[in-house]
Structures are given as C-alpha cells and as structure tokens.
mmCIF file of C-alpha atoms in Angstrom:
data_model
loop_
_atom_site.group_PDB
_atom_site.id
_atom_site.type_symbol
_atom_site.label_atom_id
_atom_site.label_comp_id
_atom_site.label_asym_id
_atom_site.label_seq_id
_atom_site.Cartn_x
_atom_site.Cartn_y
_atom_site.Cartn_z
ATOM 1 C CA UNK A 167 -19.481 -5.343 0.933
ATOM 2 C CA UNK A 168 -17.668 -3.718 3.838
ATOM 3 C CA UNK A 169 -17.240 -0.074 2.838
ATOM 4 C CA UNK A 170 -14.464 0.394 5.390
ATOM 5 C CA UNK A 171 -12.135 -2.119 3.758
ATOM 6 C CA UNK A 172 -10.262 -1.350 0.554
ATOM 7 C CA UNK A 173 -11.637 -3.258 -2.422
ATOM 8 C CA UNK A 174 -9.640 -5.702 -4.528
ATOM 9 C CA UNK A 175 -9.509 -3.006 -7.222
ATOM 10 C CA UNK A 176 -8.152 -0.426 -4.750
ATOM 11 C CA UNK A 177 -5.501 -2.959 -3.737
ATOM 12 C CA UNK A 178 -4.421 -3.502 -7.365
ATOM 13 C CA UNK A 179 -4.324 0.261 -8.003
ATOM 14 C CA UNK A 180 -2.113 0.826 -4.951
ATOM 15 C CA UNK A 181 0.153 -2.164 -5.579
ATOM 16 C CA UNK A 182 0.766 -1.713 -9.337
ATOM 17 C CA UNK A 183 4.323 -0.724 -10.181
ATOM 18 C CA UNK A 184 6.137 0.350 -13.316
ATOM 19 C CA UNK A 185 8.483 -2.516 -14.150
ATOM 20 C CA UNK A 186 11.513 -1.160 -16.011
ATOM 21 C CA UNK A 187 14.032 -3.991 -15.554
ATOM 22 C CA UNK A 188 14.328 -7.499 -14.173
ATOM 23 C CA UNK A 189 12.213 -9.258 -16.748
ATOM 24 C CA UNK A 190 12.313 -13.078 -16.809
ATOM 25 C CA UNK A 191 12.946 -13.438 -20.554
ATOM 26 C CA UNK A 192 9.695 -15.368 -21.001
ATOM 27 C CA UNK A 193 7.667 -14.792 -24.184
ATOM 28 C CA UNK A 194 4.640 -12.567 -23.736
ATOM 29 C CA UNK A 195 1.700 -14.338 -25.409
ATOM 30 C CA UNK A 196 -0.115 -12.311 -28.036
ATOM 31 C CA UNK A 197 -3.349 -13.907 -26.816
ATOM 32 C CA UNK A 198 -2.787 -12.456 -23.330
ATOM 33 C CA UNK A 199 -2.113 -8.985 -24.734
ATOM 34 C CA UNK A 200 -5.310 -9.148 -26.813
ATOM 35 C CA UNK A 201 -7.313 -10.402 -23.839
ATOM 36 C CA UNK A 202 -6.092 -7.502 -21.710
ATOM 37 C CA UNK A 203 -6.707 -4.992 -24.504
ATOM 38 C CA UNK A 204 -10.254 -6.231 -25.038
ATOM 39 C CA UNK A 205 -11.017 -5.220 -21.449
ATOM 40 C CA UNK A 206 -8.808 -2.101 -21.401
ATOM 41 C CA UNK A 207 -10.672 -0.511 -24.325
ATOM 42 C CA UNK A 208 -13.698 -0.058 -22.083
ATOM 43 C CA UNK A 209 -12.016 3.149 -20.934
ATOM 44 C CA UNK A 210 -14.181 6.239 -21.115
ATOM 45 C CA UNK A 211 -13.771 7.917 -24.503
ATOM 46 C CA UNK A 212 -15.762 10.895 -25.737
ATOM 47 C CA UNK A 213 -18.330 10.040 -28.413
ATOM 48 C CA UNK A 214 -16.892 6.504 -28.439
ATOM 49 C CA UNK A 215 -14.209 7.664 -30.865
ATOM 50 C CA UNK A 216 -11.905 4.857 -29.660
ATOM 51 C CA UNK A 217 -8.868 6.961 -30.644
ATOM 52 C CA UNK A 218 -6.330 4.148 -30.468
ATOM 53 C CA UNK A 219 -4.732 1.318 -32.335
ATOM 54 C CA UNK A 220 -1.946 -1.030 -31.320
ATOM 55 C CA UNK A 221 1.288 -2.467 -32.639
ATOM 56 C CA UNK A 222 2.521 -5.558 -30.813
ATOM 57 C CA UNK A 223 6.192 -6.456 -30.964
ATOM 58 C CA UNK A 224 6.363 -10.084 -29.802
ATOM 59 C CA UNK A 225 9.311 -11.570 -27.988
ATOM 60 C CA UNK A 226 10.568 -13.430 -31.053
ATOM 61 C CA UNK A 227 10.747 -10.152 -33.054
ATOM 62 C CA UNK A 228 12.305 -8.085 -30.276
ATOM 63 C CA UNK A 229 15.976 -8.413 -31.312
ATOM 64 C CA UNK A 230 15.341 -7.182 -34.840
ATOM 65 C CA UNK A 231 13.060 -4.456 -33.489
ATOM 66 C CA UNK A 232 15.834 -3.347 -31.103
ATOM 67 C CA UNK A 233 18.326 -3.244 -33.958
ATOM 68 C CA UNK A 234 15.962 -1.200 -36.108
ATOM 69 C CA UNK A 235 15.128 1.206 -33.281
ATOM 70 C CA UNK A 236 18.789 1.699 -32.310
ATOM 71 C CA UNK A 237 19.541 2.897 -35.829
ATOM 72 C CA UNK A 238 17.473 6.007 -35.126
ATOM 73 C CA UNK A 239 19.998 7.156 -32.519
ATOM 74 C CA UNK A 240 23.477 8.687 -32.878
ATOM 75 C CA UNK A 241 26.319 6.197 -33.408
ATOM 76 C CA UNK A 242 27.708 6.768 -29.912
ATOM 77 C CA UNK A 243 24.366 5.608 -28.418
ATOM 78 C CA UNK A 244 23.867 2.592 -30.685
ATOM 79 C CA UNK A 245 25.106 -0.146 -28.300
ATOM 80 C CA UNK A 246 23.317 1.407 -25.338
ATOM 81 C CA UNK A 247 20.043 1.536 -27.297
ATOM 82 C CA UNK A 248 20.421 -2.088 -28.442
ATOM 83 C CA UNK A 249 20.662 -3.090 -24.789
ATOM 84 C CA UNK A 250 17.790 -0.782 -23.806
ATOM 85 C CA UNK A 251 15.394 -2.066 -26.471
ATOM 86 C CA UNK A 252 16.262 -5.692 -25.661
ATOM 87 C CA UNK A 253 15.447 -5.288 -21.936
ATOM 88 C CA UNK A 254 11.669 -5.882 -22.055
ATOM 89 C CA UNK A 255 10.293 -9.172 -23.339
ATOM 90 C CA UNK A 256 7.820 -7.505 -25.722
ATOM 91 C CA UNK A 257 6.313 -4.149 -26.640
ATOM 92 C CA UNK A 258 2.871 -2.740 -27.132
ATOM 93 C CA UNK A 259 3.019 0.525 -29.052
ATOM 94 C CA UNK A 260 -0.022 2.731 -28.679
ATOM 95 C CA UNK A 261 -0.935 4.801 -31.722
ATOM 96 C CA UNK A 262 -3.612 7.436 -31.282
ATOM 97 C CA UNK A 263 -5.508 9.777 -33.532
ATOM 98 C CA UNK A 264 -4.210 13.324 -33.702
ATOM 99 C CA UNK A 265 -6.391 16.355 -34.234
ATOM 100 C CA UNK A 266 -5.939 20.065 -34.870
ATOM 101 C CA UNK A 267 -8.946 20.584 -32.595
ATOM 102 C CA UNK A 268 -7.440 21.095 -29.115
ATOM 103 C CA UNK A 269 -10.586 19.947 -27.285
ATOM 104 C CA UNK A 270 -10.757 16.711 -29.264
ATOM 105 C CA UNK A 271 -7.009 16.167 -28.865
ATOM 106 C CA UNK A 272 -7.294 16.576 -25.079
ATOM 107 C CA UNK A 273 -10.320 14.270 -24.910
ATOM 108 C CA UNK A 274 -8.581 11.633 -27.007
ATOM 109 C CA UNK A 275 -5.347 11.777 -25.006
ATOM 110 C CA UNK A 276 -7.385 11.416 -21.814
ATOM 111 C CA UNK A 277 -9.139 8.384 -23.295
ATOM 112 C CA UNK A 278 -5.866 6.807 -24.420
ATOM 113 C CA UNK A 279 -4.323 7.455 -21.000
ATOM 114 C CA UNK A 280 -7.314 5.831 -19.306
ATOM 115 C CA UNK A 281 -7.081 2.840 -21.628
ATOM 116 C CA UNK A 282 -3.355 2.482 -20.916
ATOM 117 C CA UNK A 283 -3.985 2.611 -17.160
ATOM 118 C CA UNK A 284 -6.678 -0.051 -17.546
ATOM 119 C CA UNK A 285 -4.212 -2.217 -19.475
ATOM 120 C CA UNK A 286 -1.493 -1.733 -16.857
ATOM 121 C CA UNK A 287 -3.821 -2.665 -13.996
ATOM 122 C CA UNK A 288 -5.122 -5.732 -15.817
ATOM 123 C CA UNK A 289 -1.560 -6.778 -16.703
ATOM 124 C CA UNK A 290 -0.425 -6.342 -13.093
ATOM 125 C CA UNK A 291 -3.271 -8.542 -11.928
ATOM 126 C CA UNK A 292 -1.950 -11.278 -14.261
ATOM 127 C CA UNK A 293 1.721 -10.911 -13.253
ATOM 128 C CA UNK A 294 2.737 -9.050 -16.416
ATOM 129 C CA UNK A 295 4.924 -6.043 -15.730
ATOM 130 C CA UNK A 296 4.572 -2.864 -17.764
ATOM 131 C CA UNK A 297 6.000 0.598 -17.976
ATOM 132 C CA UNK A 298 4.667 3.379 -20.215
ATOM 133 C CA UNK A 299 7.539 5.132 -22.006
ATOM 134 C CA UNK A 300 7.357 8.392 -23.939
ATOM 135 C CA UNK A 301 11.006 8.744 -24.940
ATOM 136 C CA UNK A 302 11.978 11.157 -27.704
ATOM 137 C CA UNK A 303 11.832 8.465 -30.391
ATOM 138 C CA UNK A 304 8.016 8.606 -30.312
ATOM 139 C CA UNK A 305 8.310 11.998 -32.055
ATOM 140 C CA UNK A 306 10.902 10.905 -34.623
ATOM 141 C CA UNK A 307 9.408 10.949 -38.162
ATOM 142 C CA UNK A 308 11.655 8.026 -39.169
ATOM 143 C CA UNK A 309 10.383 5.897 -36.260
ATOM 144 C CA UNK A 310 6.824 6.825 -37.204
ATOM 145 C CA UNK A 311 7.530 5.770 -40.776
ATOM 146 C CA UNK A 312 9.127 2.507 -39.609
ATOM 147 C CA UNK A 313 5.982 1.725 -37.592
ATOM 148 C CA UNK A 314 3.512 2.787 -40.275
ATOM 149 C CA UNK A 315 2.111 5.728 -38.319
ATOM 150 C CA UNK A 316 -0.168 7.565 -40.723
ATOM 151 C CA UNK A 317 -1.028 11.226 -41.207
ATOM 152 C CA UNK A 318 -3.525 12.164 -38.499
ATOM 153 C CA UNK A 319 -1.910 9.777 -35.993
ATOM 154 C CA UNK A 320 0.809 9.993 -33.383
ATOM 155 C CA UNK A 321 2.552 7.630 -30.996
ATOM 156 C CA UNK A 322 1.141 7.914 -27.474
ATOM 157 C CA UNK A 323 3.880 5.702 -26.082
ATOM 158 C CA UNK A 324 5.648 2.383 -25.928
ATOM 159 C CA UNK A 325 4.518 -0.064 -23.253
ATOM 160 C CA UNK A 326 7.431 -2.256 -22.252
ATOM 161 C CA UNK A 327 6.075 -5.685 -21.294
ATOM 162 C CA UNK A 328 7.461 -8.672 -19.456
ATOM 163 C CA UNK A 329 6.968 -11.109 -16.635
ATOM 164 C CA UNK A 330 9.152 -9.851 -13.807
ATOM 165 C CA UNK A 331 11.364 -11.380 -11.163
ATOM 166 C CA UNK A 332 10.604 -8.938 -8.383
ATOM 167 C CA UNK A 333 8.144 -6.076 -8.060
ATOM 168 C CA UNK A 334 9.836 -2.713 -7.590
ATOM 169 C CA UNK A 335 9.403 -0.944 -4.273
ATOM 170 C CA UNK A 336 6.460 1.426 -4.120
ATOM 171 C CA UNK A 337 6.911 5.134 -3.603
ATOM 172 C CA UNK A 338 4.668 7.123 -1.296
ATOM 173 C CA UNK A 339 1.927 9.286 -2.743
ATOM 174 C CA UNK A 340 0.719 12.616 -1.394
ATOM 175 C CA UNK A 341 -2.605 12.150 0.409
ATOM 176 C CA UNK A 342 -5.464 13.663 -1.583
ATOM 177 C CA UNK A 343 -6.382 15.814 1.438
ATOM 178 C CA UNK A 344 -3.194 17.823 0.865
ATOM 179 C CA UNK A 345 -4.293 18.747 -2.672
ATOM 180 C CA UNK A 346 -8.007 19.091 -2.012
ATOM 181 C CA UNK A 347 -10.074 22.262 -1.837
ATOM 182 C CA UNK A 348 -13.798 22.873 -1.675
ATOM 183 C CA UNK A 349 -15.358 25.447 -3.960
ATOM 184 C CA UNK A 350 -17.081 28.262 -2.125
ATOM 185 C CA UNK A 351 -19.482 30.421 -4.146
ATOM 186 C CA UNK A 352 -18.747 34.132 -4.139
ATOM 187 C CA UNK A 353 -22.394 35.116 -4.416
ATOM 188 C CA UNK A 354 -25.523 34.210 -2.464
ATOM 189 C CA UNK A 355 -28.713 33.137 -4.209
#
C-alpha cells in the first residue's frame, strides 16, 4: 500500500455528506439497514456494553409516522412538521442506555456516536444518504412514550435515510495542524 495516497476509507470519510433533502422517494430496504447496522455495531464501546437499540421506520409506514410525530408540535407547526417528517424515505431511530453515572454516560454516548458514524459511512458507500438529527422532539416524553422508550433509555437521535438525487456540496474543514498542540512536560526526570 502506498502510504502517500489517501486510502479508500479516507476518501469515503472526506466525501460523506449529510443528506437533508432531495431524496428519490425509493423504499429503503430493511435488509440493507440491518446489513449496515451489523457492521456499524463494531464501534468501540467500553466493556462491550453495546448501549444501543434501533427502531426502523420503513418507507411504507412513513406517512403515518409523520402524522403521529406532527401531533407533538403546536397546531401552527402541524403542516410544516408533516412535510418535514415526510421528506426522508425512512428513519432509523437510535435509542441508547442512560445512566446516572456521568463516566458511563459519556462512554456510552461516545460509543453510540461512533456507531452512528460507522453507519453513515457504510450507508454513503452504498449510495444511501443519511443525516443525524437531534431536534427537540427527542426529549419529548410523549414522543418517547410513542416510540416505547423505556426508563433508563433515551433517544440519541433520528437518522433520516434515503437514496438521494445529488450529493450536497462539501464544506471545508479546519486543518488539524491549526488545532494541534504538543504536550511539553513542566518537570525534568
């Protein structure tokens, strides 16, 4: 392997985009979502707690899901939310364990975030667009009840899914060198 050339993985990481609109209105196969998840769950997670579970909203259930979700918003937002929740072709809702132990909570959120990034990269590689949303409804007790979120769990986010027409333009990132320091010991040995 030529260490001077970016790898295929580096290319996917740099090219992945959050796809928020422009979906093709093509059903997202449950089998594809499960295939991607079965690789994504190899994310690092402390003590192999695997602090996640998933709720898939398939394309054929999306309209009723949108209607149910929109009811958790004020009346003046109802039509807007119907449109919003009907935009993606499917959803993957990530439920994670919650803990009163701050260290465990941080470790578990890091694991869930890593798993979500794995899923997004794998989906991108297969032409499936995603965007990770953490809108206020993830904290709504009525939404949690609707989704069957149990005590000791919380919603980490909604992944909007769909095959897309056009990849969004990328945005530049700050080079790591600009945010990089080297530790210098204060004492000599």
